[in-house]
XYZ file of N, CA and C in Angstrom:
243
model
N 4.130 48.045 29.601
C 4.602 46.734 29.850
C 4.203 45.795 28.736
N 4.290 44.181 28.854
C 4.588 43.108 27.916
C 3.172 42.350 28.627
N 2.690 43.136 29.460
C 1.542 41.833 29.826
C 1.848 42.072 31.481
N 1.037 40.821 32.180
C 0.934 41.178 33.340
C 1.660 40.137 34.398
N 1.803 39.224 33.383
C 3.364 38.284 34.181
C 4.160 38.523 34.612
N 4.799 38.425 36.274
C 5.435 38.130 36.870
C 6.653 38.121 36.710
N 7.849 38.701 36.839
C 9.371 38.450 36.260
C 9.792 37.252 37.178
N 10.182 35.992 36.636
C 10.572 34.664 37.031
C 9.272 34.369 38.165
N 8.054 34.309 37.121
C 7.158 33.803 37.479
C 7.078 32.395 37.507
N 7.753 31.582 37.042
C 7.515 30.472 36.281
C 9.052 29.280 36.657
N 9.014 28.073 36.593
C 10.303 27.453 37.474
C 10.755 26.446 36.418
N 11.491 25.575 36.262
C 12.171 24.521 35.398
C 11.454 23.220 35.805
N 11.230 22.610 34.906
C 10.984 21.549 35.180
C 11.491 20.445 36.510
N 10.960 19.570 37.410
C 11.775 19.297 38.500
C 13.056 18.409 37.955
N 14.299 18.313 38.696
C 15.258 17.891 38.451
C 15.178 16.410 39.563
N 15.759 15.110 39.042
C 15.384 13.963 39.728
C 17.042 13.359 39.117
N 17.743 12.616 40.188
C 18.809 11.836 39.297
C 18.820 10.942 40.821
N 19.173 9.762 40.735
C 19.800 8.957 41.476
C 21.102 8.057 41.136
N 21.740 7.829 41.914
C 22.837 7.160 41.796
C 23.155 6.157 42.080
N 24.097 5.450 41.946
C 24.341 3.784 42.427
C 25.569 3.306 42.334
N 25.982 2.296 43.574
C 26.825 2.070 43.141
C 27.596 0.639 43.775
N 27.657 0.152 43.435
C 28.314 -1.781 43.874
C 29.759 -1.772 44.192
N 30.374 -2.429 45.000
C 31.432 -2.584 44.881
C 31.866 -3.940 45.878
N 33.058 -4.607 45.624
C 33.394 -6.270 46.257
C 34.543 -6.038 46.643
N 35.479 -6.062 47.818
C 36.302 -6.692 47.787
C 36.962 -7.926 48.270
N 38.360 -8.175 47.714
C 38.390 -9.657 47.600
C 40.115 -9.383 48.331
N 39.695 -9.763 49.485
C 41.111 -9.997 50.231
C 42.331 -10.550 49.473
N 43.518 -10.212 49.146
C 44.453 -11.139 48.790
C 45.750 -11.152 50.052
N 46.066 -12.223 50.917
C 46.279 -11.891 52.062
C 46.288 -11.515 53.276
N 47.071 -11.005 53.979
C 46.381 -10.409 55.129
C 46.946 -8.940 54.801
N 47.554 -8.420 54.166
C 47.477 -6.755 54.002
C 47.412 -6.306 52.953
N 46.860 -7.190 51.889
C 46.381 -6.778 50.589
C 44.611 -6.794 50.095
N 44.372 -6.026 49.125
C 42.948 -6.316 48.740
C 42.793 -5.443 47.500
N 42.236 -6.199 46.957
C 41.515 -5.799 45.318
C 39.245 -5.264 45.434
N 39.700 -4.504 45.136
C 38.563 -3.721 45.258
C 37.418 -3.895 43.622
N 36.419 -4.368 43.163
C 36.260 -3.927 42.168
C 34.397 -3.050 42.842
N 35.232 -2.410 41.556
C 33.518 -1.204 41.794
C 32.363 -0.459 40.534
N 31.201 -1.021 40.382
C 30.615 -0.618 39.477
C 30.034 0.557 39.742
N 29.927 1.799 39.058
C 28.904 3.012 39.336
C 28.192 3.619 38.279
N 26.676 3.362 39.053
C 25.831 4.243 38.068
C 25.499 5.055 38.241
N 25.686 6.179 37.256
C 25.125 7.808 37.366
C 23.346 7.889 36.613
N 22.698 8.476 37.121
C 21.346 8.687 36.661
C 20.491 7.134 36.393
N 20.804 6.744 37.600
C 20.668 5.042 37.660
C 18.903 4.785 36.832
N 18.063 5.402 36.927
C 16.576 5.559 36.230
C 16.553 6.179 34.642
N 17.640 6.849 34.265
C 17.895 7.341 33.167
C 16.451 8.690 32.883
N 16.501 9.264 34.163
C 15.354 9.987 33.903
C 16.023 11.460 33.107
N 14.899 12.002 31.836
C 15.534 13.088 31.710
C 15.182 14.388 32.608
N 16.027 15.091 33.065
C 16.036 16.042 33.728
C 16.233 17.543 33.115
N 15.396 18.349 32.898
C 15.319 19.273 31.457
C 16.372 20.639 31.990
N 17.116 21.451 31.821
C 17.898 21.760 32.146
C 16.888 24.169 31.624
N 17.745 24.583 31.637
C 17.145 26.042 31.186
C 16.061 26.260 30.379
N 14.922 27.125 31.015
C 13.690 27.166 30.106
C 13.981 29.086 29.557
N 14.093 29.365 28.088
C 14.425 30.396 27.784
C 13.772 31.578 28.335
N 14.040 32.308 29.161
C 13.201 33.826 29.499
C 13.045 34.748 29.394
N 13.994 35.349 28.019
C 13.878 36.378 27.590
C 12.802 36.753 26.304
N 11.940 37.619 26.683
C 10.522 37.513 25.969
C 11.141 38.201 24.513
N 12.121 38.239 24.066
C 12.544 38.532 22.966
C 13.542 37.868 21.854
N 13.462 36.831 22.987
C 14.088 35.965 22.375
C 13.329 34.697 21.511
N 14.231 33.949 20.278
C 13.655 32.820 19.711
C 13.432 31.701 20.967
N 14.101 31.545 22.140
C 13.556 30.025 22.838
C 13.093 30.546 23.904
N 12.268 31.582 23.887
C 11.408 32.018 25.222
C 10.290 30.702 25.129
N 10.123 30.209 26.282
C 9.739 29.216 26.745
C 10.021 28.088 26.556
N 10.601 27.649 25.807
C 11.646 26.295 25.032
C 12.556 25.760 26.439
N 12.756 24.807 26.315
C 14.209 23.790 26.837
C 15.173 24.325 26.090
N 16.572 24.387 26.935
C 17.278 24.672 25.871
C 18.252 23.838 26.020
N 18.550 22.950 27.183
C 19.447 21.544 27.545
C 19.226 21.009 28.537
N 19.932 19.811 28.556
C 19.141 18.276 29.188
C 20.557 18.130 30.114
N 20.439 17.684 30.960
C 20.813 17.123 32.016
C 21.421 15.893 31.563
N 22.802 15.291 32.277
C 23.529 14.007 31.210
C 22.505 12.909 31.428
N 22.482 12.280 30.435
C 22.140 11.122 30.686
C 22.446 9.644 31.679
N 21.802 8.692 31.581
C 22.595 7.357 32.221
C 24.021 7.059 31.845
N 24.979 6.907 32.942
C 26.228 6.775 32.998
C 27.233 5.590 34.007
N 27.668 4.294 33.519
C 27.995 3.148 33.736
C 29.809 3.563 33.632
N 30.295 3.368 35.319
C 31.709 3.248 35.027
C 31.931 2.019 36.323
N 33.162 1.373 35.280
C 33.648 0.348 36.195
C 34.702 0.409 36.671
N 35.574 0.294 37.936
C 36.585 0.497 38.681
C 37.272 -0.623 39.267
N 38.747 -0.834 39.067
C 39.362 -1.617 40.150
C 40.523 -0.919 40.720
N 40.790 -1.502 42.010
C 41.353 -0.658 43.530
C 42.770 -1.623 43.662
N 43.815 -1.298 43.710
C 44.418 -2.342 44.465
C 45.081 -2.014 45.638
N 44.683 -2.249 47.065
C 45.080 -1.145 47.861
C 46.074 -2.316 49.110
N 47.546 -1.758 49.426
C 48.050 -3.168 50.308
C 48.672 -1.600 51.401
């Protein structure tokens, strides 16, 4: 053997995202309405580390090898009658 470790002994960093999201609407009438809506993705902008390499023969055995998206701002309007 390679040693006395465990096969997927070992776990990823914890993963954390929250979300958010606002939205108003504004009556126009009595069977119309305009909706507007802000949304945030990864509202803390935390990074969240994505695959830790595990092949003991490989160059990124134990490395990060990608990140989780970052903070993400979209704005929306609805017009719904």
């Amino acid at each position: 053997g390679e040693g006395n470790e465990i096969t997927n002994g070992y776990r990823n960093p914890g993963y954390a995202n929250m979300d958010f999201s606002l939205l108003k609407n504004n009556p126009i009438g009595e069977r119309a309405n305009f909706q507007l809506r802000l949304e945030v993705f990864n509202l803390f902008n935390r990074a969240s580390l994505g695959g830790i390499g595990s092949s003991l023969t490989s160059s990124t055995f134990g490395k990060v090898t990608s990140q989780y998206s970052p903070r993400f701002l979209q704005l929306g309007a609805r017009f719904e009658f």
